[in-house]
Short mmCIF file of C-alpha atoms in Angstrom, two decimals:
data_model
loop_
_atom_site.label_atom_id
_atom_site.label_comp_id
_atom_site.label_asym_id
_atom_site.label_seq_id
_atom_site.Cartn_x
_atom_site.Cartn_y
_atom_site.Cartn_z
CA MET C 1 -14.96 27.58 -40.82
CA THR C 2 -14.11 28.64 -44.44
CA LYS C 3 -13.79 25.66 -47.11
CA GLY C 4 -10.16 27.64 -47.08
CA LYS C 5 -9.39 27.31 -42.50
CA TYR C 6 -9.94 23.53 -43.64
CA LEU C 7 -7.85 22.61 -46.62
CA ILE C 8 -5.22 24.96 -44.62
CA LEU C 9 -5.59 22.44 -41.86
CA ALA C 10 -6.27 19.56 -43.22
CA ILE C 11 -2.68 20.14 -45.55
CA THR C 12 -1.02 21.21 -41.87
CA THR C 13 -2.16 18.05 -39.98
CA LEU C 14 -0.63 16.04 -43.21
CA LEU C 15 2.57 17.64 -42.89
CA MET C 16 3.68 17.25 -39.20
CA VAL C 17 1.49 12.92 -39.59
CA SER C 18 4.17 12.72 -42.33
CA CYS C 19 7.29 14.58 -40.30
CA GLY C 20 6.34 11.82 -37.28
CA LEU C 21 7.03 8.55 -39.19
CA GLN C 22 9.42 9.89 -41.13
CA ASP C 23 11.42 10.87 -37.91
CA GLU C 24 10.42 7.03 -36.75
CA LYS C 25 11.68 5.37 -39.56
CA SER C 26 14.36 7.47 -39.34
CA ILE C 27 15.18 6.21 -35.21
CA LYS C 28 14.15 2.89 -36.64
CA ASN C 29 16.80 3.55 -39.88
CA LYS C 30 19.65 4.65 -37.30
CA ALA C 31 19.16 1.47 -35.05
CA GLU C 32 19.35 -0.91 -37.19
CA LYS C 33 22.32 0.43 -38.49
CA LYS C 34 23.88 0.44 -35.13
CA VAL C 35 23.16 -2.94 -35.39
CA VAL C 36 24.59 -4.19 -38.90
CA GLU C 37 27.15 -1.77 -37.79
CA LYS C 38 28.34 -3.84 -34.66
CA LYS C 39 32.17 -4.96 -35.62
CA PRO C 40 32.98 -9.18 -35.25
CA GLN C 41 35.60 -8.52 -33.22
CA ASP C 42 32.70 -6.77 -30.53
CA MET C 43 30.82 -9.55 -31.10
CA LEU C 44 33.23 -11.81 -30.19
CA ARG C 45 34.22 -9.20 -27.35
CA GLU C 46 30.79 -9.46 -26.00
CA ALA C 47 30.29 -13.49 -25.89
CA TYR C 48 33.38 -14.46 -24.45
CA GLN C 49 32.11 -11.60 -21.51
CA LEU C 50 29.12 -12.78 -21.32
CA PHE C 51 30.74 -16.72 -21.32
CA LYS C 52 32.66 -15.57 -17.85
CA GLU C 53 28.97 -13.81 -16.84
CA GLY C 54 27.49 -17.81 -17.41
CA ASP C 55 24.92 -16.92 -20.39
CA ASP C 56 25.83 -19.31 -22.28
CA THR C 57 22.88 -18.98 -24.76
CA GLU C 58 23.85 -15.44 -25.76
CA SER C 59 27.59 -15.86 -25.89
CA ILE C 60 27.02 -19.18 -28.42
CA HIS C 61 24.42 -17.32 -29.96
CA LEU C 62 27.05 -14.18 -31.14
CA ALA C 63 29.97 -16.91 -31.39
CA ASN C 64 27.64 -18.70 -34.12
CA LYS C 65 26.66 -15.07 -36.09
CA VAL C 66 30.72 -14.14 -36.03
CA LEU C 67 30.79 -18.22 -36.94
CA GLN C 68 28.10 -17.51 -39.92
CA ILE C 69 29.81 -14.08 -41.54
CA GLY C 70 33.82 -15.76 -41.40
CA ARG C 71 32.11 -17.92 -43.47
CA ASP C 72 30.80 -16.18 -45.90
CA SER C 73 33.78 -13.33 -46.45
CA LYS C 74 36.12 -16.79 -45.61
CA ASN C 75 37.60 -14.86 -43.18
CA ASP C 76 40.30 -17.21 -41.06
CA THR C 77 39.97 -15.16 -37.92
CA LEU C 78 37.19 -14.82 -37.97
CA ILE C 79 36.12 -18.64 -37.86
CA GLY C 80 39.32 -19.48 -36.05
CA ASN C 81 37.94 -17.26 -32.98
CA ALA C 82 34.57 -18.00 -32.55
CA LEU C 83 34.65 -22.07 -32.92
CA THR C 84 37.81 -21.11 -30.34
CA SER C 85 34.05 -19.07 -28.48
CA LEU C 86 32.38 -22.22 -28.79
CA CYS C 87 34.87 -24.44 -27.15
CA ARG C 88 34.59 -22.73 -23.72
CA ASN C 89 31.27 -22.52 -24.01
CA ALA C 90 31.46 -27.00 -24.71
CA GLN C 91 33.17 -26.39 -21.83
CA ARG C 92 30.68 -25.10 -18.75
CA SER C 93 28.46 -28.32 -19.82
CA LEU C 94 31.65 -30.58 -19.98
CA ASP C 95 29.98 -31.60 -23.79
CA THR C 96 33.33 -33.22 -24.96
CA ILE C 97 31.48 -34.54 -28.33
CA LYS C 98 30.93 -30.89 -29.19
CA LEU C 99 34.50 -29.96 -27.55
CA ALA C 100 35.61 -32.34 -30.52
CA GLU C 101 33.45 -31.47 -33.01
CA LEU C 102 35.21 -28.05 -33.14
CA SER C 103 37.87 -29.12 -32.27
CA ALA C 104 38.72 -30.89 -35.59
CA GLU C 105 37.42 -27.64 -37.48
CA LEU C 106 40.16 -25.84 -35.90
CA MET C 107 42.00 -28.66 -36.98
CA ASP C 108 40.92 -28.26 -40.47
CA LEU C 109 41.35 -24.72 -40.03
CA ALA C 110 45.10 -25.18 -39.94
CA ALA C 111 45.51 -26.85 -42.24
CA SER C 112 43.63 -24.96 -44.78
CA SER C 113 45.25 -21.53 -43.52
CA GLY C 114 48.23 -22.93 -43.18
CA ASN C 115 48.87 -21.54 -39.96
CA GLN C 116 49.36 -23.41 -36.00
CA LYS C 117 47.84 -21.39 -34.20
CA TRP C 118 44.08 -22.80 -34.69
CA LEU C 119 46.09 -25.94 -33.05
CA MET C 120 47.40 -23.93 -29.97
CA TYR C 121 44.19 -23.48 -29.76
CA ARG C 122 42.37 -26.54 -30.13
CA ALA C 123 45.08 -28.09 -28.05
CA HIS C 124 44.79 -25.12 -25.11
CA MET C 125 40.79 -25.62 -25.00
CA ASN C 126 40.91 -29.95 -25.42
CA ALA C 127 42.93 -28.98 -22.30
CA GLU C 128 41.13 -27.04 -20.58
CA MET C 129 38.25 -29.96 -20.59
CA TRP C 130 40.16 -32.51 -19.71
CA ARG C 131 41.23 -30.59 -16.23
CA LEU C 132 37.82 -29.65 -15.91
CA ILE C 133 36.20 -33.25 -15.98
CA GLY C 134 39.42 -33.93 -13.99
CA ASN C 135 42.05 -36.49 -16.87
CA MET C 136 45.37 -34.72 -15.20
CA ASP C 137 47.41 -37.31 -17.36
CA ARG C 138 44.94 -35.70 -20.41
CA ALA C 139 44.80 -32.40 -19.25
CA GLU C 140 49.05 -32.59 -18.49
CA ASP C 141 49.29 -33.29 -22.67
CA PHE C 142 47.35 -31.42 -24.20
CA TYR C 143 49.58 -28.20 -22.53
CA ASN C 144 52.52 -29.13 -23.32
CA GLU C 145 51.20 -29.56 -27.29
CA SER C 146 49.61 -26.01 -26.75
CA MET C 147 53.07 -24.13 -24.87
CA ARG C 148 55.36 -25.87 -27.54
CA ILE C 149 53.57 -23.96 -30.31
CA SER C 150 52.95 -21.01 -28.51
CA TYR C 151 57.59 -21.36 -27.59
CA GLU C 152 57.67 -21.30 -31.24
CA THR C 153 55.16 -19.57 -32.69
CA GLY C 154 55.54 -16.13 -30.01
CA ALA C 155 52.24 -16.37 -28.86
CA THR C 156 53.77 -15.18 -25.06
CA GLY C 157 50.13 -14.66 -23.94
CA MET C 158 49.00 -17.85 -24.37
CA TYR C 159 52.61 -19.43 -23.17
CA THR C 160 51.78 -17.47 -20.65
CA ILE C 161 49.00 -18.40 -19.52
CA ASP C 162 49.43 -21.73 -19.60
CA HIS C 163 52.54 -22.08 -17.56
CA PHE C 164 49.84 -20.80 -15.19
CA ASN C 165 46.82 -23.07 -16.16
CA LYS C 166 49.64 -26.52 -15.83
CA SER C 167 49.61 -25.33 -12.53
CA PHE C 168 46.81 -26.62 -11.39
CA VAL C 169 47.43 -29.87 -12.79
CA SER C 170 50.67 -30.69 -10.81
CA THR C 171 49.42 -29.77 -8.09
CA ALA C 172 46.34 -32.11 -8.69
CA LYS C 173 49.26 -34.62 -9.23
CA GLY C 174 51.29 -33.90 -6.52
CA ASP C 175 54.05 -32.33 -7.74
CA PHE C 176 54.39 -28.86 -5.52
CA THR C 177 57.24 -28.49 -6.60
CA THR C 178 57.19 -28.51 -9.66
CA ALA C 179 53.03 -26.09 -9.15
CA ASN C 180 55.24 -23.56 -7.58
CA THR C 181 58.22 -22.72 -10.38
CA LEU C 182 54.44 -23.20 -12.47
CA ILE C 183 53.82 -19.69 -10.91
CA LYS C 184 56.80 -18.64 -10.05
CA LYS C 185 57.50 -18.38 -14.00
CA TYR C 186 53.91 -17.18 -15.19
CA TYR C 187 54.77 -13.85 -13.06
CA GLN C 188 58.25 -14.24 -13.98
CA LEU C 189 57.32 -13.92 -16.85
CA ARG C 190 53.44 -11.08 -17.03
CA LYS C 191 55.77 -8.82 -14.98
CA GLU C 192 58.57 -9.30 -18.86
CA GLU C 193 55.00 -8.14 -20.68
CA ASN C 194 53.77 -5.44 -19.12
CA ASN C 195 55.20 -5.11 -15.29
CA GLU C 196 52.24 -6.14 -14.31
CA THR C 197 53.15 -8.21 -11.07
CA GLU C 198 49.72 -7.20 -9.22
CA ASP C 199 48.20 -9.49 -11.10
CA ALA C 200 45.04 -11.37 -8.96
CA TYR C 201 44.28 -14.14 -11.52
CA GLY C 202 47.46 -16.15 -10.58
CA LEU C 203 46.22 -16.47 -7.04
CA ILE C 204 44.03 -19.06 -7.30
CA ALA C 205 46.84 -21.54 -8.78
CA LEU C 206 48.76 -20.36 -5.59
CA ALA C 207 45.86 -20.83 -3.66
CA TYR C 208 45.18 -24.29 -4.63
CA LEU C 209 48.49 -24.95 -4.10
CA LEU C 210 48.55 -23.97 -0.40
CA GLU C 211 45.28 -25.82 0.42
CA GLN C 212 46.84 -28.96 -0.87
CA GLN C 213 49.89 -29.20 0.71
CA GLU C 214 47.47 -28.58 3.61
CA ASN C 215 48.50 -24.94 4.00
CA TYR C 216 44.77 -24.08 4.99
CA GLU C 217 45.55 -20.06 6.56
CA GLY C 218 47.41 -19.10 3.57
CA ALA C 219 44.54 -20.88 1.36
CA HIS C 220 42.31 -18.71 2.89
CA GLU C 221 44.19 -16.45 3.32
CA VAL C 222 44.77 -16.47 -0.32
CA ALA C 223 40.98 -17.59 -1.50
CA VAL C 224 40.43 -13.70 0.62
CA VAL C 225 41.92 -11.81 -1.40
CA THR C 226 41.73 -13.49 -4.44
CA ARG C 227 37.71 -12.26 -4.50
CA ARG C 228 38.74 -8.82 -2.84
CA LEU C 229 40.81 -8.35 -6.02
CA PHE C 230 38.44 -9.74 -8.63
CA LYS C 231 35.47 -7.80 -7.07
CA ALA C 232 37.31 -5.19 -7.00
CA GLN C 233 38.44 -4.77 -10.91
CA ASN C 234 35.31 -7.01 -12.49
CA ILE C 235 37.33 -10.67 -12.97
CA PHE C 236 35.21 -13.63 -13.96
CA PRO C 237 37.10 -15.97 -13.88
CA GLU C 238 36.86 -18.99 -15.89
CA PRO C 239 35.27 -22.24 -14.81
CA PRO C 240 38.66 -24.34 -15.26
CA ASP C 241 40.15 -21.33 -13.32
CA GLU C 242 37.21 -21.19 -11.10
CA LYS C 243 36.54 -25.09 -9.93
CA PRO C 244 39.30 -24.81 -7.99
CA LEU C 245 39.64 -21.96 -6.23
CA ILE C 246 35.53 -22.58 -5.35
CA ALA C 247 37.43 -26.34 -3.58
CA VAL C 248 39.59 -24.37 -1.65
CA GLU C 249 37.55 -22.01 -0.26
CA LEU C 250 34.86 -25.08 0.76
CA LYS C 251 37.62 -27.11 1.76
CA VAL C 252 38.85 -24.65 5.27
CA GLN C 253 35.26 -24.19 5.69
CA GLU C 254 35.52 -27.18 7.46
CA VAL C 255 38.90 -27.78 8.72
CA LEU C 256 39.55 -23.87 9.81
CA PRO C 257 37.38 -22.35 12.87
CA PRO C 258 34.71 -19.81 12.47
CA ALA C 259 37.20 -17.72 14.19
CA THR C 260 40.44 -18.07 11.45
CA LEU C 261 38.84 -17.59 9.19
CA THR C 262 36.94 -13.77 10.67
CA ALA C 263 40.36 -12.91 11.97
CA ILE C 264 41.76 -14.23 8.90
CA SER C 265 39.44 -12.23 6.44
CA GLU C 266 39.68 -8.68 8.47
CA ASN C 267 43.32 -9.42 7.90
CA ALA C 268 43.75 -9.28 4.33
CA THR C 269 41.87 -6.65 3.92
CA SER C 270 44.75 -5.38 2.32
CA ALA C 271 47.01 -7.73 1.87
CA SER C 272 48.99 -6.94 -2.44
CA VAL C 273 49.59 -9.92 -4.87
CA SER C 274 52.95 -9.36 -3.44
CA ALA C 275 52.95 -9.69 -0.66
CA LEU C 276 51.26 -12.67 -1.04
CA LEU C 277 53.86 -14.07 -3.55
CA GLU C 278 56.76 -13.57 -1.67
CA LYS C 279 55.08 -14.85 1.34
CA TYR C 280 54.00 -18.28 0.02
CA LEU C 281 55.60 -19.11 -3.22
CA LYS C 282 59.27 -20.77 -2.30
#
């Protein structure tokens, strides 16, 4: 092979290696850019989904990243939402000390920003924690505070969901009339917001109410429909809400004969939310 051919071959090989390295670098830069460009709000949504799926480690990691971004950019919204996200994670382990720390930060944020929303979130998250622990009086006080602020500030979403949440407290305290009224109000508000009456999430409260009233067959029917719709809609209930649903499922397994459980489950395969509300809500 002549020197000229060796030179051409060497140059060609060098160009091919150079192009390959450039392509790898380009791919790497694009991947890094894609990670960097993920929006903080998208990260918070991902953190919430991971929390619902039980992956607290990654959920906390993402929330802390957003919290740091918020502090660096002095963005009150990012700071408040990240703190609220971390409050949810504290619920899972019943970490009241961590919740108290996060609550103090939300209070400071509300004071510095003049935004009552952060006090509302603080009250709501504390209510959820104390309901999980079983201190219903303390939970009720915090729900009342959250509902007062949400009503005054026009935060209809939180105002609606807290009717559902507070119904658990009323049911646990044996005030079935109030619980029934709160569940009805929850569905009324849902309908006013977006005409959504087939909301499966509210059925958890209904199942719990029926079980506490010792209507075990009704409780089982509602629980079966709730789980079916959750699976179909890819819904992961939060810990304070799933806890009473699990309690219902365990109780009916204990008191109802297997044949009755099977028959109710088979008959509930096509039951709708609206039909159950009409059947069981007074």
